[in-house]
């Protein structure tokens, strides 16, 4: 049946004739793309036109597995016709399976069509494009095309591109098993089998499967010894790689030595022995056996026992009243020693000295004595005994009375001290009375020392001698957590109206603990108040200065730590004794959580709680490596709370309007703008995907010459690459008698979980011997990366053959496993006294550590005010403080400066801190010249030193 219908393009273009043969659409020669034509009805009814067809089901991508054809299906409504078009050609109508139905809800016609695509059709396609099919539906309103559905031939190659390899690893080592599945369509999915059981990382966090299908075992366990297989599969097939056997071994370790055995010789020279076993731990799975002997033997000498012997008898004594005389001997020839036997027999011998005549004479003597001599002698003896007894009783009573009186006198002294304290109007809180041996009792005229109770007192401390005219600006002294870590904390409280002027520190380089005090000058009346903290500071780790409205700068020499107090920070008429302290490792420890690492020293600045009119700038050195093109660090500034806990202040790059600080980051230091003084430290952690690196220093020390012993030791310290860390190690070695042999060497330590390995090589064995049993020493990764440990070091103990040997040459290698390293080429004469080799000046010299007033700033105040007046006001052309921030590199978070009364002033304060050592005005003048601020340049040229 032949019918002719007219079609018109949807864009109201020229009419197109369509000739229908049995329902198959053939294009006329006037149209090049009849797929987008609209079939016009034979008549034009008055009813509304149908909508465009909408696909209820679109064809989906499919894969031909082996020779099985795939079915493509689509469904549209409303649709008068629906056909498939594959690779730009219409599919024959006979290949379509069409079904028609009526939507019960809308009453529109729903058409569904299926076609079958065979492997032959796909293989016959030439070109780079895959075989595709698309569904086209017609309605009276026009045509609609579905998405393209691609038909591909599925396959999976037999050979893996890379198969896992068996390994032997030590316990807790990281393991990487690589697998590259065979090429396939669709791309194969990969599973790992452990002894034929599927590994599920969600069930065992020690396993990690990467996007490249590699298997990572974070820390190898003994239970991880197994056969591992990589399995690849898709809709076609399933492939297995060769099995990789992983063996986790444990190297043996020696147990502790047993006690020395008894000497095997009961008399004379013998041997003593002690043993140890290779069971801590025992070697497993082919691990190395312990190096060294399992026993030790030393010589011993046991003293032989000597039996005692009698001396010769002494002479006979005179004949006594009992008609006998006696003689004695001693067991001293020789005396018994070392467990020898004592002499056998009696020490005394007696016999009758009258040859039998004594019996009659004795009787006559006794009869005579009983009447005349014996009674008198008995009375005298008893009288003497009674007198001696009475004398002993009297002596005991006297001693008791003296002891009682002495005790009462001490008790009276304690009561006097306590009453004196109360008379002086001082309330001691939980103060305890002084002990009897207290060398400093309380005195009414001296302020009490609260050292014994500073740790127990909670709450503000005020002097109780307050008069009616006390200044309202009195500042309470609290037990601030900043001072908690300092062991010798003393809080002294004074109140007096007799101070006529503020007292400055008499000697800032004094060797004694420096007094860190807070001073305030009142504005009511003529009284002034003085409150002070007394802190014992470590020499070279703290500084202080009395600052007022003119500001100043505190610097701890040779540490890179400083505090800039801009002019106007302290209110007019107020004076504070401000301090800056580097906390030692054993005083305050900045905790590092998870993979975080400490990057700077922990610094306390104060006094805390003081009111600041504008931000101060705290400069901290750090050891983060920042010269990479992409940021590898997530840096966080932490502060210590009043309870002693640490909390995050800000994270670099995540600042908000509520952030209390701004951190300007440079390669070797950072500058923190803050309005709250306290204790601060910088921590960081790696920012995926690249691991971060810390800058470390390796310092080699040896004993000071001349060496008078056969033993000789070399110590290598691994420290942060900051001036403060090196200064601390130099001071430590100076106290131990060590000498720095050469300049410290830099080392980049990567966040890769690998330890730091140290080894010594090329020792001249003819003259020297190493006492190190192992081939190398290692410092665990986490000890170095955490940064919260004391300065870490390893010691190489050497022994020379004789005292005549003085030359030592060797190499010491220090490297991170699978990372960077350094080599020390050592050639030294241990008997030659060398000058101290130190990159820092001696700690004994007194360096200027504080600058007060205008001398602390490079930019004169007049120039500062004119720059602020010129740039603070917003400019329509953007030539204001924002452009200055971009020119100086301070534009990471401009909203912080925008919230300040004078953004330009805060920028100039930050510029002063960043250019402390080289603060010439050229860089600032260059930035202003680029901004076109010629009027400011004229002022700088006239008033400044450009």
PDB file of C-alpha atoms in Angstrom, residues 306-312 328-337 340-347:
ATOM      1  CA  UNK A 306      92.236 -21.143 107.666  1.00  0.00           C
ATOM      2  CA  UNK A 307      91.664 -23.103 110.898  1.00  0.00           C
ATOM      3  CA  UNK A 308      92.425 -21.369 114.125  1.00  0.00           C
ATOM      4  CA  UNK A 309      95.411 -22.317 116.352  1.00  0.00           C
ATOM      5  CA  UNK A 310      96.192 -21.789 120.041  1.00  0.00           C
ATOM      6  CA  UNK A 311      98.903 -19.487 121.228  1.00  0.00           C
ATOM      7  CA  UNK A 312     101.343 -20.553 123.981  1.00  0.00           C
ATOM      8  CA  UNK A 328      95.092 -18.653 129.656  1.00  0.00           C
ATOM      9  CA  UNK A 329      95.697 -18.881 125.930  1.00  0.00           C
ATOM     10  CA  UNK A 330      94.066 -17.381 122.788  1.00  0.00           C
ATOM     11  CA  UNK A 331      92.973 -18.797 119.422  1.00  0.00           C
ATOM     12  CA  UNK A 332      95.180 -16.401 117.479  1.00  0.00           C
ATOM     13  CA  UNK A 333      97.968 -18.565 116.089  1.00  0.00           C
ATOM     14  CA  UNK A 334      96.525 -18.165 113.500  1.00  0.00           C
ATOM     15  CA  UNK A 335      93.000 -16.872 114.039  1.00  0.00           C
ATOM     16  CA  UNK A 336      90.277 -18.685 112.052  1.00  0.00           C
ATOM     17  CA  UNK A 337      89.594 -17.020 108.660  1.00  0.00           C
ATOM     18  CA  UNK A 340      88.034 -22.051 109.029  1.00  0.00           C
ATOM     19  CA  UNK A 341      87.431 -24.083 112.192  1.00  0.00           C
ATOM     20  CA  UNK A 342      87.741 -22.554 115.637  1.00  0.00           C
ATOM     21  CA  UNK A 343      90.290 -23.886 118.097  1.00  0.00           C
ATOM     22  CA  UNK A 344      89.144 -26.892 120.092  1.00  0.00           C
ATOM     23  CA  UNK A 345      89.786 -27.036 123.833  1.00  0.00           C
ATOM     24  CA  UNK A 346      89.506 -24.591 126.754  1.00  0.00           C
ATOM     25  CA  UNK A 347      90.961 -21.125 126.877  1.00  0.00           C
TER      26      UNK A 347
END
